[in-house]
Short mmCIF file of C-alpha atoms in Angstrom, two decimals:
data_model
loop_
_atom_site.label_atom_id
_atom_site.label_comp_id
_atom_site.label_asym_id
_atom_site.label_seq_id
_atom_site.Cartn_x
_atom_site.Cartn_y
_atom_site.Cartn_z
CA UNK A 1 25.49 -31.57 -48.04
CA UNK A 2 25.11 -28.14 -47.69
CA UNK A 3 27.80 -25.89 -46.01
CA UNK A 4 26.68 -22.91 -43.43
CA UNK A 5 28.75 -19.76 -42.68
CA UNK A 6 28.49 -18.39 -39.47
CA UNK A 7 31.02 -15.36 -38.44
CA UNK A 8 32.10 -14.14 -35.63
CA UNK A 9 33.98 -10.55 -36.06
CA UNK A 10 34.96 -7.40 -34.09
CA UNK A 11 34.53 -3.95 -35.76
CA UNK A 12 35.76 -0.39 -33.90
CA UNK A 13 35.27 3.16 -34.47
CA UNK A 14 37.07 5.64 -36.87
CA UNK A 15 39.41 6.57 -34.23
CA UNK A 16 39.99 2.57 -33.22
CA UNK A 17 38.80 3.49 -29.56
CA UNK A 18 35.79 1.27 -29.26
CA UNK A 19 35.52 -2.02 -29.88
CA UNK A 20 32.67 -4.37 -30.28
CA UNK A 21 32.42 -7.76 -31.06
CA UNK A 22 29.08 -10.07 -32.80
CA UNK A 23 27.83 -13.01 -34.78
CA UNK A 24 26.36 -13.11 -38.29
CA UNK A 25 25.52 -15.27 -40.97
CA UNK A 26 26.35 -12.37 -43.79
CA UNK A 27 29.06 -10.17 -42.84
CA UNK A 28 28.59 -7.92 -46.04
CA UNK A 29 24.94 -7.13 -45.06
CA UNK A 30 26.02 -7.08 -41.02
CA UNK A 31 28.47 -3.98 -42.17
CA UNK A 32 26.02 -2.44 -43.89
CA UNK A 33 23.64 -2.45 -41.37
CA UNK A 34 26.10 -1.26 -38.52
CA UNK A 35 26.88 1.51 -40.93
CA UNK A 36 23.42 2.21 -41.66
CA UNK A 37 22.50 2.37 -37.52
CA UNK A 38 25.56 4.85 -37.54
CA UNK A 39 24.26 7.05 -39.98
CA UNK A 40 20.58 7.10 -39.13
CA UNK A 41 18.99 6.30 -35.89
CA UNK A 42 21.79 4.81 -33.54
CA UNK A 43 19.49 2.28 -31.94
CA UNK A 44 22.39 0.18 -30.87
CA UNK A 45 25.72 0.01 -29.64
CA UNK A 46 27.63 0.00 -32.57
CA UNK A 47 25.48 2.53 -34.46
CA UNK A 48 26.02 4.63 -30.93
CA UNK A 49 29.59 4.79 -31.19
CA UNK A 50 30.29 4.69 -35.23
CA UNK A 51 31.51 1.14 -34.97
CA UNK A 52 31.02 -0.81 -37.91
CA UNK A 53 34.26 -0.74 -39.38
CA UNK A 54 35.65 -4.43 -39.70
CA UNK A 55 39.14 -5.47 -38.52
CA UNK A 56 38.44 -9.26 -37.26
CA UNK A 57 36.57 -11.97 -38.66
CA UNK A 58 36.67 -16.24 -38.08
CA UNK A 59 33.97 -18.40 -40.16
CA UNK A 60 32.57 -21.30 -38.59
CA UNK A 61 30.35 -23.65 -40.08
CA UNK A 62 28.05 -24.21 -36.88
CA UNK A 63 25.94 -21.26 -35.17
CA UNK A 64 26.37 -22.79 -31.93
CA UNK A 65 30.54 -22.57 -32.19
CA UNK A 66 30.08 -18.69 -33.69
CA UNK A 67 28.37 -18.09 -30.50
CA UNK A 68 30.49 -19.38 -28.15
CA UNK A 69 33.25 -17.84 -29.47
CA UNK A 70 31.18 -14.43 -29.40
CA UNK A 71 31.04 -15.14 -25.89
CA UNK A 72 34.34 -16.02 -25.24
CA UNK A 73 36.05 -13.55 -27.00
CA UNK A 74 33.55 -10.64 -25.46
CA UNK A 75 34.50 -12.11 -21.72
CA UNK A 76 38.45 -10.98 -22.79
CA UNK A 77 39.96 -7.73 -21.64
CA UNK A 78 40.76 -5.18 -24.37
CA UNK A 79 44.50 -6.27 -23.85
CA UNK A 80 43.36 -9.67 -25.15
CA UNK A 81 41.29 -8.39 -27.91
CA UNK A 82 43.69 -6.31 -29.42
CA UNK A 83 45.98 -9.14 -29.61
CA UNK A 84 44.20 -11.37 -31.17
CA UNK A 85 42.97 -8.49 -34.19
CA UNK A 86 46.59 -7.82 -34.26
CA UNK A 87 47.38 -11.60 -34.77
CA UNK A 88 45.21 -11.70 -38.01
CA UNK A 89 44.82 -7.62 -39.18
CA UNK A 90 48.88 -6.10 -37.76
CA UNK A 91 47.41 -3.00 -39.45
CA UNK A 92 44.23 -2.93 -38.24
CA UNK A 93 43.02 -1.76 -42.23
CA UNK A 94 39.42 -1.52 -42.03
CA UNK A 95 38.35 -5.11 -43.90
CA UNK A 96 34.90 -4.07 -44.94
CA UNK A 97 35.60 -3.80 -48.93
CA UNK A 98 37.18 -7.73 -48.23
CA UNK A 99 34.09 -9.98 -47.41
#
């Protein structure tokens, strides 16, 4: 049986001012392509606002549960948010070079 990876993960700015939170199947190439937005045409949000540094990340082995929880967690006040990166990153080091 085969085993899926599914991620849900929030990413923020240089300055840690912005935060923005998504699904992927492939958070290496995700990063890259956040980056890549940042650094060329800034189609979306977090090529907008230089987001696309990693500091959160859960795996899940259904798409349906990474989605929820993309909802869920994107429904949360900053407050929240910030707990729950500082819960699994207290640093907030950009994870990027990790996954």
């Amino acid at each position: 049986m085969r085993t899926h990876n599914y991620y849900t993960y929030i990413t923020t700015n240089k300055n840690k001012t912005v935060l923005y939170t998504g699904i992927t199947n492939n958070l290496t190439r995700r990063m890259a392509e956040h980056k890549l937005d940042a650094e060329t045409d800034k189609k979306h949000f977090a090529g907008q606002y230089n987001a696309y540094y990693l500091v959160y990340w859960e795996r899940f082995q259904y798409v349906l549960h990474a989605i929820a929880r993309e909802k869920q967690i994107k429904g949360w006040t900053r407050k929240k948010k910030v707990a729950l990166i500082e819960a699994f990153n207290p640093e907030w080091r950009f994870l990027n070079d990790e996954v």
